[in-house]
mmCIF file of C-alpha atoms in Angstrom:
data_model
loop_
_atom_site.group_PDB
_atom_site.id
_atom_site.type_symbol
_atom_site.label_atom_id
_atom_site.label_comp_id
_atom_site.label_asym_id
_atom_site.label_seq_id
_atom_site.Cartn_x
_atom_site.Cartn_y
_atom_site.Cartn_z
ATOM 1 C CA UNK A 1 -15.997 -3.248 -7.995
ATOM 2 C CA UNK A 2 -15.901 0.313 -6.720
ATOM 3 C CA UNK A 3 -13.116 2.673 -7.764
ATOM 4 C CA UNK A 4 -12.359 5.720 -5.630
ATOM 5 C CA UNK A 5 -9.984 8.338 -7.004
ATOM 6 C CA UNK A 6 -8.467 10.899 -4.662
ATOM 7 C CA UNK A 7 -6.306 13.970 -5.091
ATOM 8 C CA UNK A 8 -3.207 12.415 -3.484
ATOM 9 C CA UNK A 9 -1.716 9.399 -1.762
ATOM 10 C CA UNK A 10 -2.372 11.078 1.591
ATOM 11 C CA UNK A 11 -6.036 11.466 0.682
ATOM 12 C CA UNK A 12 -6.177 7.840 -0.426
ATOM 13 C CA UNK A 13 -4.854 6.734 2.972
ATOM 14 C CA UNK A 14 -7.488 8.825 4.706
ATOM 15 C CA UNK A 15 -10.203 7.284 2.516
ATOM 16 C CA UNK A 16 -9.003 3.752 3.291
ATOM 17 C CA UNK A 17 -8.863 4.549 7.013
ATOM 18 C CA UNK A 18 -12.402 5.917 6.896
ATOM 19 C CA UNK A 19 -13.650 2.686 5.361
ATOM 20 C CA UNK A 20 -11.997 0.666 8.138
ATOM 21 C CA UNK A 21 -13.353 3.031 10.772
ATOM 22 C CA UNK A 22 -16.872 2.742 9.393
ATOM 23 C CA UNK A 23 -16.679 -1.037 9.839
ATOM 24 C CA UNK A 24 -15.563 -0.676 13.466
ATOM 25 C CA UNK A 25 -18.160 1.977 14.262
ATOM 26 C CA UNK A 26 -20.934 -0.215 12.903
ATOM 27 C CA UNK A 27 -19.559 -3.297 14.683
ATOM 28 C CA UNK A 28 -17.294 -2.698 17.718
ATOM 29 C CA UNK A 29 -16.440 -6.429 17.671
ATOM 30 C CA UNK A 30 -15.300 -6.381 14.050
ATOM 31 C CA UNK A 31 -12.306 -8.324 12.794
ATOM 32 C CA UNK A 32 -9.970 -6.314 10.577
ATOM 33 C CA UNK A 33 -7.626 -7.933 8.093
ATOM 34 C CA UNK A 34 -4.578 -5.681 8.028
ATOM 35 C CA UNK A 35 -1.645 -5.096 5.700
ATOM 36 C CA UNK A 36 1.859 -3.734 6.111
ATOM 37 C CA UNK A 37 4.362 -2.246 3.690
ATOM 38 C CA UNK A 38 5.020 1.261 2.468
ATOM 39 C CA UNK A 39 1.597 1.911 0.959
ATOM 40 C CA UNK A 40 -0.426 0.841 4.015
ATOM 41 C CA UNK A 41 1.748 2.798 6.427
ATOM 42 C CA UNK A 42 -0.123 6.033 5.764
ATOM 43 C CA UNK A 43 -3.449 4.504 6.814
ATOM 44 C CA UNK A 44 -2.615 3.835 10.451
ATOM 45 C CA UNK A 45 -2.063 7.415 11.666
ATOM 46 C CA UNK A 46 -5.692 8.153 10.756
ATOM 47 C CA UNK A 47 -6.891 5.214 12.839
ATOM 48 C CA UNK A 48 -4.750 6.360 15.757
ATOM 49 C CA UNK A 49 -6.017 9.936 15.459
ATOM 50 C CA UNK A 50 -9.632 8.779 15.414
ATOM 51 C CA UNK A 51 -8.973 6.870 18.635
ATOM 52 C CA UNK A 52 -7.250 9.844 20.268
ATOM 53 C CA UNK A 53 -10.233 12.034 19.390
ATOM 54 C CA UNK A 54 -12.482 9.408 21.028
ATOM 55 C CA UNK A 55 -14.306 8.801 17.774
ATOM 56 C CA UNK A 56 -13.703 5.053 17.961
ATOM 57 C CA UNK A 57 -12.509 2.342 20.317
ATOM 58 C CA UNK A 58 -10.536 -0.750 19.303
ATOM 59 C CA UNK A 59 -10.980 -2.418 22.684
ATOM 60 C CA UNK A 60 -13.130 -5.261 21.324
ATOM 61 C CA UNK A 61 -11.698 -5.319 17.792
ATOM 62 C CA UNK A 62 -9.707 -8.285 16.531
ATOM 63 C CA UNK A 63 -7.059 -8.059 13.802
ATOM 64 C CA UNK A 64 -5.337 -10.557 11.540
ATOM 65 C CA UNK A 65 -2.377 -9.644 9.360
ATOM 66 C CA UNK A 66 -1.746 -10.927 5.874
ATOM 67 C CA UNK A 67 1.780 -12.211 6.235
ATOM 68 C CA UNK A 68 5.201 -12.214 7.878
ATOM 69 C CA UNK A 69 8.759 -12.799 6.738
ATOM 70 C CA UNK A 70 10.245 -16.187 7.570
ATOM 71 C CA UNK A 71 13.319 -15.880 9.775
ATOM 72 C CA UNK A 72 12.565 -12.554 11.489
ATOM 73 C CA UNK A 73 11.808 -12.506 15.199
ATOM 74 C CA UNK A 74 8.885 -10.322 16.330
ATOM 75 C CA UNK A 75 11.217 -7.635 17.694
ATOM 76 C CA UNK A 76 13.233 -7.361 14.466
ATOM 77 C CA UNK A 77 12.885 -3.779 13.124
ATOM 78 C CA UNK A 78 11.603 -5.078 9.784
ATOM 79 C CA UNK A 79 9.221 -7.711 11.123
ATOM 80 C CA UNK A 80 5.565 -7.022 10.531
ATOM 81 C CA UNK A 81 4.801 -7.456 14.232
ATOM 82 C CA UNK A 82 7.217 -4.603 14.957
ATOM 83 C CA UNK A 83 5.615 -2.567 12.156
ATOM 84 C CA UNK A 84 2.100 -3.020 13.533
ATOM 85 C CA UNK A 85 3.153 -2.225 17.091
ATOM 86 C CA UNK A 86 5.020 0.876 15.935
ATOM 87 C CA UNK A 87 2.359 2.351 13.663
ATOM 88 C CA UNK A 88 -0.873 1.173 15.257
ATOM 89 C CA UNK A 89 -1.190 -1.221 18.197
ATOM 90 C CA UNK A 90 0.965 0.689 20.691
ATOM 91 C CA UNK A 91 -1.127 3.842 20.224
ATOM 92 C CA UNK A 92 -4.695 2.571 20.669
ATOM 93 C CA UNK A 93 -6.698 0.575 23.208
ATOM 94 C CA UNK A 94 -6.615 -2.736 21.349
ATOM 95 C CA UNK A 95 -6.078 -5.896 23.405
ATOM 96 C CA UNK A 96 -2.804 -7.513 22.246
ATOM 97 C CA UNK A 97 -4.462 -10.924 22.643
ATOM 98 C CA UNK A 98 -6.920 -9.847 19.949
ATOM 99 C CA UNK A 99 -4.160 -9.240 17.388
ATOM 100 C CA UNK A 100 -2.668 -11.989 15.257
ATOM 101 C CA UNK A 101 0.379 -11.738 13.059
ATOM 102 C CA UNK A 102 1.847 -15.026 11.862
ATOM 103 C CA UNK A 103 5.224 -15.831 13.354
ATOM 104 C CA UNK A 104 8.194 -16.087 11.060
ATOM 105 C CA UNK A 105 10.413 -17.476 13.798
ATOM 106 C CA UNK A 106 8.391 -20.552 14.838
ATOM 107 C CA UNK A 107 8.298 -23.995 13.255
ATOM 108 C CA UNK A 108 6.647 -23.442 9.892
ATOM 109 C CA UNK A 109 4.088 -26.261 9.717
ATOM 110 C CA UNK A 110 2.588 -25.646 13.183
ATOM 111 C CA UNK A 111 2.390 -21.946 12.362
ATOM 112 C CA UNK A 112 0.556 -22.667 9.099
ATOM 113 C CA UNK A 113 -1.918 -24.761 11.082
ATOM 114 C CA UNK A 114 -2.333 -22.028 13.702
ATOM 115 C CA UNK A 115 -2.763 -19.281 11.099
ATOM 116 C CA UNK A 116 -5.375 -21.340 9.253
ATOM 117 C CA UNK A 117 -7.276 -21.908 12.504
ATOM 118 C CA UNK A 118 -7.258 -18.196 13.348
ATOM 119 C CA UNK A 119 -8.726 -17.378 9.946
ATOM 120 C CA UNK A 120 -11.539 -19.868 10.592
ATOM 121 C CA UNK A 121 -12.489 -18.635 14.065
ATOM 122 C CA UNK A 122 -11.898 -14.921 13.366
ATOM 123 C CA UNK A 123 -13.742 -14.214 10.094
ATOM 124 C CA UNK A 124 -12.650 -10.844 8.732
ATOM 125 C CA UNK A 125 -15.256 -8.174 8.139
ATOM 126 C CA UNK A 126 -12.823 -6.273 5.926
ATOM 127 C CA UNK A 127 -9.378 -6.916 4.467
ATOM 128 C CA UNK A 128 -6.952 -4.090 3.694
ATOM 129 C CA UNK A 129 -4.573 -4.815 0.805
ATOM 130 C CA UNK A 130 -1.705 -3.255 -1.038
ATOM 131 C CA UNK A 131 -0.540 -4.563 -4.387
ATOM 132 C CA UNK A 132 2.956 -5.418 -5.560
ATOM 133 C CA UNK A 133 4.575 -4.161 -8.736
ATOM 134 C CA UNK A 134 4.085 -7.691 -10.093
ATOM 135 C CA UNK A 135 0.466 -7.822 -8.965
ATOM 136 C CA UNK A 136 0.961 -9.849 -5.811
ATOM 137 C CA UNK A 137 -1.528 -9.566 -2.943
ATOM 138 C CA UNK A 138 -0.180 -10.715 0.379
ATOM 139 C CA UNK A 139 2.850 -12.665 -0.733
ATOM 140 C CA UNK A 140 0.928 -14.555 -3.410
ATOM 141 C CA UNK A 141 3.425 -14.143 -6.213
ATOM 142 C CA UNK A 142 2.728 -14.645 -9.946
ATOM 143 C CA UNK A 143 2.930 -18.242 -11.137
ATOM 144 C CA UNK A 144 1.259 -21.049 -13.037
ATOM 145 C CA UNK A 145 -0.777 -21.882 -9.931
ATOM 146 C CA UNK A 146 -1.646 -20.054 -6.720
ATOM 147 C CA UNK A 147 -2.368 -21.459 -3.271
ATOM 148 C CA UNK A 148 -5.842 -21.008 -1.782
ATOM 149 C CA UNK A 149 -4.777 -21.473 1.839
ATOM 150 C CA UNK A 150 -2.024 -20.376 4.193
ATOM 151 C CA UNK A 151 1.400 -21.332 2.882
ATOM 152 C CA UNK A 152 5.062 -20.380 2.733
ATOM 153 C CA UNK A 153 5.799 -18.354 -0.387
ATOM 154 C CA UNK A 154 9.105 -17.811 -2.116
ATOM 155 C CA UNK A 155 9.405 -14.104 -2.821
ATOM 156 C CA UNK A 156 9.612 -13.027 -6.438
ATOM 157 C CA UNK A 157 12.732 -11.152 -7.512
ATOM 158 C CA UNK A 158 10.628 -8.044 -8.168
ATOM 159 C CA UNK A 159 9.270 -8.209 -4.611
ATOM 160 C CA UNK A 160 12.732 -8.572 -3.113
ATOM 161 C CA UNK A 161 13.971 -5.571 -5.073
ATOM 162 C CA UNK A 162 10.940 -3.486 -4.074
ATOM 163 C CA UNK A 163 11.339 -4.367 -0.383
ATOM 164 C CA UNK A 164 15.096 -3.808 -0.321
ATOM 165 C CA UNK A 165 14.517 -0.153 0.547
ATOM 166 C CA UNK A 166 13.479 -1.248 4.049
ATOM 167 C CA UNK A 167 16.711 -3.169 4.661
ATOM 168 C CA UNK A 168 20.399 -2.270 4.718
ATOM 169 C CA UNK A 169 20.876 -4.171 1.468
ATOM 170 C CA UNK A 170 18.951 -6.354 -0.948
ATOM 171 C CA UNK A 171 20.842 -9.374 0.375
ATOM 172 C CA UNK A 172 19.209 -8.913 3.793
ATOM 173 C CA UNK A 173 15.644 -9.163 2.469
ATOM 174 C CA UNK A 174 14.153 -12.537 3.515
ATOM 175 C CA UNK A 175 13.483 -14.829 0.589
ATOM 176 C CA UNK A 176 10.388 -16.519 2.004
ATOM 177 C CA UNK A 177 7.286 -15.495 3.936
ATOM 178 C CA UNK A 178 4.225 -17.096 5.501
ATOM 179 C CA UNK A 179 1.108 -15.646 3.921
ATOM 180 C CA UNK A 180 -2.636 -15.932 3.537
ATOM 181 C CA UNK A 181 -3.514 -17.664 0.308
ATOM 182 C CA UNK A 182 -5.707 -16.023 -2.294
ATOM 183 C CA UNK A 183 -8.662 -18.084 -1.095
ATOM 184 C CA UNK A 184 -8.157 -16.770 2.434
ATOM 185 C CA UNK A 185 -8.097 -13.188 1.163
ATOM 186 C CA UNK A 186 -11.301 -13.666 -0.798
ATOM 187 C CA UNK A 187 -13.097 -14.929 2.337
ATOM 188 C CA UNK A 188 -13.136 -11.417 3.851
ATOM 189 C CA UNK A 189 -16.534 -9.710 3.853
ATOM 190 C CA UNK A 190 -15.140 -6.605 2.186
ATOM 191 C CA UNK A 191 -11.803 -5.879 0.513
ATOM 192 C CA UNK A 192 -10.121 -2.465 0.336
ATOM 193 C CA UNK A 193 -7.134 -2.232 -2.001
ATOM 194 C CA UNK A 194 -4.942 0.872 -1.742
ATOM 195 C CA UNK A 195 -2.445 1.667 -4.482
ATOM 196 C CA UNK A 196 -0.068 4.468 -5.412
ATOM 197 C CA UNK A 197 2.949 4.907 -7.678
ATOM 198 C CA UNK A 198 3.369 4.693 -11.450
ATOM 199 C CA UNK A 199 5.089 1.313 -11.118
ATOM 200 C CA UNK A 200 1.688 -0.158 -10.174
ATOM 201 C CA UNK A 201 -0.088 1.121 -13.305
ATOM 202 C CA UNK A 202 0.430 -1.981 -15.450
ATOM 203 C CA UNK A 203 -1.023 -4.438 -12.930
ATOM 204 C CA UNK A 204 -3.888 -2.104 -12.067
ATOM 205 C CA UNK A 205 -4.789 -1.941 -15.744
ATOM 206 C CA UNK A 206 -5.088 -5.737 -15.655
ATOM 207 C CA UNK A 207 -7.348 -5.446 -12.604
ATOM 208 C CA UNK A 208 -9.490 -2.478 -13.599
ATOM 209 C CA UNK A 209 -9.653 -2.300 -17.395
ATOM 210 C CA UNK A 210 -9.773 -5.980 -18.374
ATOM 211 C CA UNK A 211 -12.049 -8.962 -17.710
ATOM 212 C CA UNK A 212 -9.057 -11.278 -17.573
ATOM 213 C CA UNK A 213 -8.368 -13.271 -14.418
ATOM 214 C CA UNK A 214 -4.902 -14.802 -14.320
ATOM 215 C CA UNK A 215 -2.557 -16.302 -11.756
ATOM 216 C CA UNK A 216 0.224 -14.403 -13.512
ATOM 217 C CA UNK A 217 -1.273 -11.190 -12.066
ATOM 218 C CA UNK A 218 -2.665 -12.347 -8.708
ATOM 219 C CA UNK A 219 -4.598 -9.156 -7.946
ATOM 220 C CA UNK A 220 -6.899 -9.935 -10.906
ATOM 221 C CA UNK A 221 -8.482 -12.679 -8.772
ATOM 222 C CA UNK A 222 -10.116 -9.901 -6.772
ATOM 223 C CA UNK A 223 -12.611 -9.688 -9.632
ATOM 224 C CA UNK A 224 -14.139 -12.842 -8.160
ATOM 225 C CA UNK A 225 -15.120 -11.053 -4.937
ATOM 226 C CA UNK A 226 -18.491 -9.349 -4.533
ATOM 227 C CA UNK A 227 -17.342 -6.279 -2.535
ATOM 228 C CA UNK A 228 -14.003 -4.734 -3.530
ATOM 229 C CA UNK A 229 -13.066 -1.056 -3.298
ATOM 230 C CA UNK A 230 -9.919 0.120 -5.072
ATOM 231 C CA UNK A 231 -8.495 3.468 -3.947
ATOM 232 C CA UNK A 232 -5.898 5.280 -6.019
ATOM 233 C CA UNK A 233 -4.708 8.822 -6.491
ATOM 234 C CA UNK A 234 -5.534 10.905 -9.532
ATOM 235 C CA UNK A 235 -2.129 10.613 -11.200
ATOM 236 C CA UNK A 236 -2.120 6.833 -10.987
ATOM 237 C CA UNK A 237 -5.723 6.706 -12.199
ATOM 238 C CA UNK A 238 -4.714 8.773 -15.225
ATOM 239 C CA UNK A 239 -1.930 6.311 -16.025
ATOM 240 C CA UNK A 240 -4.264 3.353 -15.598
ATOM 241 C CA UNK A 241 -7.013 5.001 -17.631
ATOM 242 C CA UNK A 242 -9.890 4.832 -15.143
ATOM 243 C CA UNK A 243 -12.305 7.221 -13.468
ATOM 244 C CA UNK A 244 -14.298 6.984 -10.234
ATOM 245 C CA UNK A 245 -17.180 4.629 -10.764
ATOM 246 C CA UNK A 246 -18.894 1.447 -9.731
ATOM 247 C CA UNK A 247 -18.239 -1.500 -12.002
ATOM 248 C CA UNK A 248 -20.230 -4.715 -12.128
#
Protein backbone atom coordinates (compact mmCIF):
# COMPACT_ATOMS: atom_id res chain seq x y z
CA UNK A 1 0.00 0.00 0.00
CA UNK A 2 1.38 3.38 -0.99
CA UNK A 3 0.80 6.43 1.20
CA UNK A 4 1.11 9.90 -0.31
CA UNK A 5 1.09 12.89 2.02
CA UNK A 6 0.49 16.35 0.61
CA UNK A 7 0.56 19.86 2.00
CA UNK A 8 -3.21 20.39 1.76
CA UNK A 9 -6.55 18.96 0.69
CA UNK A 10 -6.26 20.91 -2.57
CA UNK A 11 -2.89 19.29 -3.23
CA UNK A 12 -4.33 15.88 -2.42
CA UNK A 13 -7.07 16.40 -5.01
CA UNK A 14 -4.49 17.37 -7.60
CA UNK A 15 -2.45 14.25 -6.78
CA UNK A 16 -5.51 12.01 -7.12
CA UNK A 17 -6.44 13.67 -10.42
CA UNK A 18 -2.91 13.14 -11.73
CA UNK A 19 -3.13 9.44 -10.97
CA UNK A 20 -6.41 9.18 -12.89
CA UNK A 21 -4.98 11.21 -15.75
CA UNK A 22 -1.92 8.97 -15.96
CA UNK A 23 -4.22 5.97 -16.43
CA UNK A 24 -6.11 7.69 -19.26
CA UNK A 25 -2.94 8.92 -20.95
CA UNK A 26 -1.48 5.43 -20.94
CA UNK A 27 -4.77 3.90 -22.11
CA UNK A 28 -7.23 6.22 -23.92
CA UNK A 29 -9.86 3.44 -23.66
CA UNK A 30 -9.52 3.12 -19.90
CA UNK A 31 -12.47 2.57 -17.59
CA UNK A 32 -12.50 4.82 -14.53
CA UNK A 33 -14.36 3.93 -11.37
CA UNK A 34 -15.53 7.25 -9.97
CA UNK A 35 -16.74 8.54 -6.62
CA UNK A 36 -18.89 11.44 -5.49
CA UNK A 37 -19.26 13.28 -2.20
CA UNK A 38 -17.51 16.26 -0.69
CA UNK A 39 -13.99 14.83 -0.70
CA UNK A 40 -13.99 13.73 -4.36
CA UNK A 41 -15.46 17.01 -5.58
CA UNK A 42 -12.07 18.71 -5.63
CA UNK A 43 -10.63 16.12 -8.01
CA UNK A 44 -12.84 16.84 -11.00
CA UNK A 45 -11.78 20.44 -11.75
CA UNK A 46 -8.25 19.14 -12.39
CA UNK A 47 -9.56 16.60 -14.89
CA UNK A 48 -11.60 19.29 -16.62
CA UNK A 49 -8.62 21.66 -16.73
CA UNK A 50 -6.39 18.97 -18.23
CA UNK A 51 -8.98 18.46 -20.96
CA UNK A 52 -9.30 22.19 -21.62
CA UNK A 53 -5.52 22.44 -21.97
CA UNK A 54 -5.70 19.56 -24.49
CA UNK A 55 -3.51 17.39 -22.30
CA UNK A 56 -6.02 14.54 -22.37
CA UNK A 57 -9.17 13.38 -24.12
CA UNK A 58 -12.01 11.43 -22.50
CA UNK A 59 -13.67 10.64 -25.82
CA UNK A 60 -13.04 6.89 -25.58
CA UNK A 61 -13.02 6.64 -21.78
CA UNK A 62 -15.72 4.74 -19.92
CA UNK A 63 -16.76 5.50 -16.34
CA UNK A 64 -18.68 3.63 -13.66
CA UNK A 65 -19.78 5.25 -10.42
CA UNK A 66 -19.80 3.60 -7.04
CA UNK A 67 -23.35 4.25 -5.96
CA UNK A 68 -26.57 6.25 -6.04
CA UNK A 69 -29.28 7.14 -3.56
CA UNK A 70 -32.51 5.17 -3.83
CA UNK A 71 -35.48 7.42 -4.56
CA UNK A 72 -33.70 10.31 -6.31
CA UNK A 73 -34.32 10.91 -9.99
CA UNK A 74 -31.26 11.67 -12.15
CA UNK A 75 -32.11 15.38 -12.33
CA UNK A 76 -32.47 15.76 -8.55
CA UNK A 77 -29.86 18.30 -7.33
CA UNK A 78 -28.44 15.78 -4.87
CA UNK A 79 -28.41 12.76 -7.17
CA UNK A 80 -24.99 11.48 -8.11
CA UNK A 81 -25.85 11.67 -11.81
CA UNK A 82 -26.48 15.40 -11.37
CA UNK A 83 -23.22 15.69 -9.40
CA UNK A 84 -21.17 14.00 -12.12
CA UNK A 85 -22.75 16.05 -14.90
CA UNK A 86 -22.19 19.26 -12.96
CA UNK A 87 -18.58 18.71 -11.93
CA UNK A 88 -17.20 16.59 -14.76
CA UNK A 89 -19.20 15.14 -17.66
CA UNK A 90 -20.70 18.38 -18.97
CA UNK A 91 -17.24 19.96 -19.29
CA UNK A 92 -15.27 17.32 -21.21
CA UNK A 93 -15.61 15.32 -24.42
CA UNK A 94 -16.80 12.09 -22.82
CA UNK A 95 -19.58 10.17 -24.59
CA UNK A 96 -22.60 10.05 -22.25
CA UNK A 97 -23.24 6.47 -23.42
CA UNK A 98 -19.86 5.57 -21.94
CA UNK A 99 -20.84 6.74 -18.45
CA UNK A 100 -22.76 4.58 -16.00
CA UNK A 101 -24.27 5.68 -12.73
CA UNK A 102 -26.76 3.28 -11.16
CA UNK A 103 -30.32 4.55 -11.16
CA UNK A 104 -32.01 5.16 -7.85
CA UNK A 105 -35.39 5.70 -9.48
CA UNK A 106 -35.78 2.40 -11.38
CA UNK A 107 -37.00 -0.96 -10.11
CA UNK A 108 -34.30 -2.09 -7.71
CA UNK A 109 -33.74 -5.73 -8.71
CA UNK A 110 -33.39 -5.05 -12.46
CA UNK A 111 -31.01 -2.21 -11.65
CA UNK A 112 -28.87 -4.49 -9.47
CA UNK A 113 -28.70 -6.93 -12.37
CA UNK A 114 -27.81 -4.16 -14.82
CA UNK A 115 -25.15 -2.67 -12.53
CA UNK A 116 -23.59 -6.10 -12.00
CA UNK A 117 -23.48 -6.67 -15.77
CA UNK A 118 -21.81 -3.30 -16.39
CA UNK A 119 -19.11 -4.14 -13.86
CA UNK A 120 -18.44 -7.41 -15.71
CA UNK A 121 -18.20 -5.95 -19.21
CA UNK A 122 -16.47 -2.69 -18.19
CA UNK A 123 -13.56 -3.77 -15.95
CA UNK A 124 -12.18 -0.74 -14.13
CA UNK A 125 -8.54 0.16 -14.57
CA UNK A 126 -8.70 2.37 -11.48
CA UNK A 127 -11.25 3.07 -8.75
CA UNK A 128 -11.39 6.42 -6.94
CA UNK A 129 -12.68 6.20 -3.36
CA UNK A 130 -13.48 8.41 -0.44
CA UNK A 131 -13.97 7.02 3.04
CA UNK A 132 -16.76 7.64 5.52
CA UNK A 133 -16.31 8.68 9.12
CA UNK A 134 -17.34 5.12 10.02
CA UNK A 135 -14.96 3.59 7.50
CA UNK A 136 -17.46 2.89 4.76
CA UNK A 137 -16.32 2.67 1.13
CA UNK A 138 -19.08 3.15 -1.38
CA UNK A 139 -22.11 2.64 0.81
CA UNK A 140 -20.72 -0.53 2.38
CA UNK A 141 -21.52 0.30 5.98
CA UNK A 142 -20.01 -1.38 9.07
CA UNK A 143 -21.67 -4.63 10.10
CA UNK A 144 -21.22 -8.26 11.03
CA UNK A 145 -21.10 -9.15 7.34
CA UNK A 146 -20.52 -7.22 4.12
CA UNK A 147 -21.84 -7.89 0.63
CA UNK A 148 -19.38 -8.77 -2.14
CA UNK A 149 -21.66 -7.77 -5.01
CA UNK A 150 -24.02 -4.97 -5.98
CA UNK A 151 -26.76 -4.50 -3.41
CA UNK A 152 -29.07 -2.01 -1.73
CA UNK A 153 -27.54 -0.72 1.49
CA UNK A 154 -29.26 0.86 4.45
CA UNK A 155 -27.30 3.97 5.36
CA UNK A 156 -25.69 4.09 8.78
CA UNK A 157 -26.78 6.87 11.11
CA UNK A 158 -23.28 8.36 10.96
CA UNK A 159 -23.49 8.47 7.15
CA UNK A 160 -26.88 10.15 7.20
CA UNK A 161 -25.61 12.79 9.61
CA UNK A 162 -22.47 13.39 7.53
CA UNK A 163 -24.48 13.74 4.30
CA UNK A 164 -27.14 15.99 5.82
CA UNK A 165 -25.04 19.03 4.93
CA UNK A 166 -25.97 18.48 1.27
CA UNK A 167 -29.72 18.52 1.97
CA UNK A 168 -32.14 21.02 3.47
CA UNK A 169 -32.44 18.83 6.56
CA UNK A 170 -31.29 15.48 7.88
CA UNK A 171 -34.80 14.13 7.34
CA UNK A 172 -34.42 14.60 3.58
CA UNK A 173 -31.32 12.39 3.30
CA UNK A 174 -32.29 9.09 1.61
CA UNK A 175 -32.00 6.11 3.91
CA UNK A 176 -30.95 3.58 1.28
CA UNK A 177 -28.63 3.47 -1.72
CA UNK A 178 -27.60 1.07 -4.47
CA UNK A 179 -23.87 0.45 -4.26
CA UNK A 180 -20.97 -1.65 -5.47
CA UNK A 181 -20.13 -4.32 -2.95
CA UNK A 182 -16.68 -4.60 -1.43
CA UNK A 183 -15.86 -7.44 -3.81
CA UNK A 184 -16.73 -5.22 -6.77
CA UNK A 185 -14.47 -2.46 -5.45
CA UNK A 186 -11.56 -4.86 -5.01
CA UNK A 187 -11.87 -5.99 -8.65
CA UNK A 188 -10.49 -2.66 -9.91
CA UNK A 189 -6.93 -2.80 -11.25
CA UNK A 190 -5.82 0.07 -9.04
CA UNK A 191 -7.49 1.84 -6.11
CA UNK A 192 -6.94 5.48 -5.13
CA UNK A 193 -8.38 6.50 -1.76
CA UNK A 194 -8.54 10.22 -0.98
CA UNK A 195 -9.16 11.39 2.58
CA UNK A 196 -9.23 14.65 4.51
CA UNK A 197 -10.60 15.87 7.83
CA UNK A 198 -9.79 14.95 11.43
CA UNK A 199 -13.03 12.97 11.71
CA UNK A 200 -11.46 10.37 9.39
CA UNK A 201 -8.36 9.84 11.56
CA UNK A 202 -9.69 6.93 13.61
CA UNK A 203 -10.69 4.79 10.62
CA UNK A 204 -7.50 5.64 8.74
CA UNK A 205 -5.49 4.44 11.73
CA UNK A 206 -7.29 1.10 11.38
CA UNK A 207 -6.39 1.05 7.68
CA UNK A 208 -2.82 2.31 7.81
CA UNK A 209 -1.34 1.45 11.21
CA UNK A 210 -2.86 -1.97 11.91
CA UNK A 211 -2.88 -5.40 10.26
CA UNK A 212 -6.49 -5.93 11.28
CA UNK A 213 -9.12 -6.52 8.61
CA UNK A 214 -12.67 -6.17 9.90
CA UNK A 215 -16.15 -5.71 8.47
CA UNK A 216 -16.74 -3.23 11.29
CA UNK A 217 -14.35 -0.85 9.48
CA UNK A 218 -14.99 -1.65 5.80
CA UNK A 219 -12.04 0.34 4.43
CA UNK A 220 -9.68 -2.13 6.15
CA UNK A 221 -10.60 -4.67 3.45
CA UNK A 222 -8.52 -2.59 1.06
CA UNK A 223 -5.50 -4.28 2.64
CA UNK A 224 -6.47 -7.31 0.55
CA UNK A 225 -5.83 -5.45 -2.72
CA UNK A 226 -2.43 -5.49 -4.41
CA UNK A 227 -2.36 -1.85 -5.64
CA UNK A 228 -3.83 0.78 -3.30
CA UNK A 229 -2.69 4.39 -2.98
CA UNK A 230 -3.94 6.43 -0.03
CA UNK A 231 -3.66 10.21 -0.34
CA UNK A 232 -4.04 12.45 2.69
CA UNK A 233 -2.94 15.90 3.74
CA UNK A 234 -0.19 16.53 6.25
CA UNK A 235 -2.45 17.46 9.16
CA UNK A 236 -4.52 14.31 8.83
CA UNK A 237 -1.37 12.22 8.44
CA UNK A 238 -0.06 13.69 11.69
CA UNK A 239 -3.27 12.71 13.47
CA UNK A 240 -3.15 9.21 12.01
CA UNK A 241 0.54 8.82 12.79
CA UNK A 242 1.87 7.95 9.33
CA UNK A 243 4.46 9.25 6.90
CA UNK A 244 4.82 8.92 3.13
CA UNK A 245 6.01 5.44 2.33
CA UNK A 246 5.32 2.20 0.56
CA UNK A 247 4.01 -0.56 2.79
CA UNK A 248 3.90 -4.25 1.96
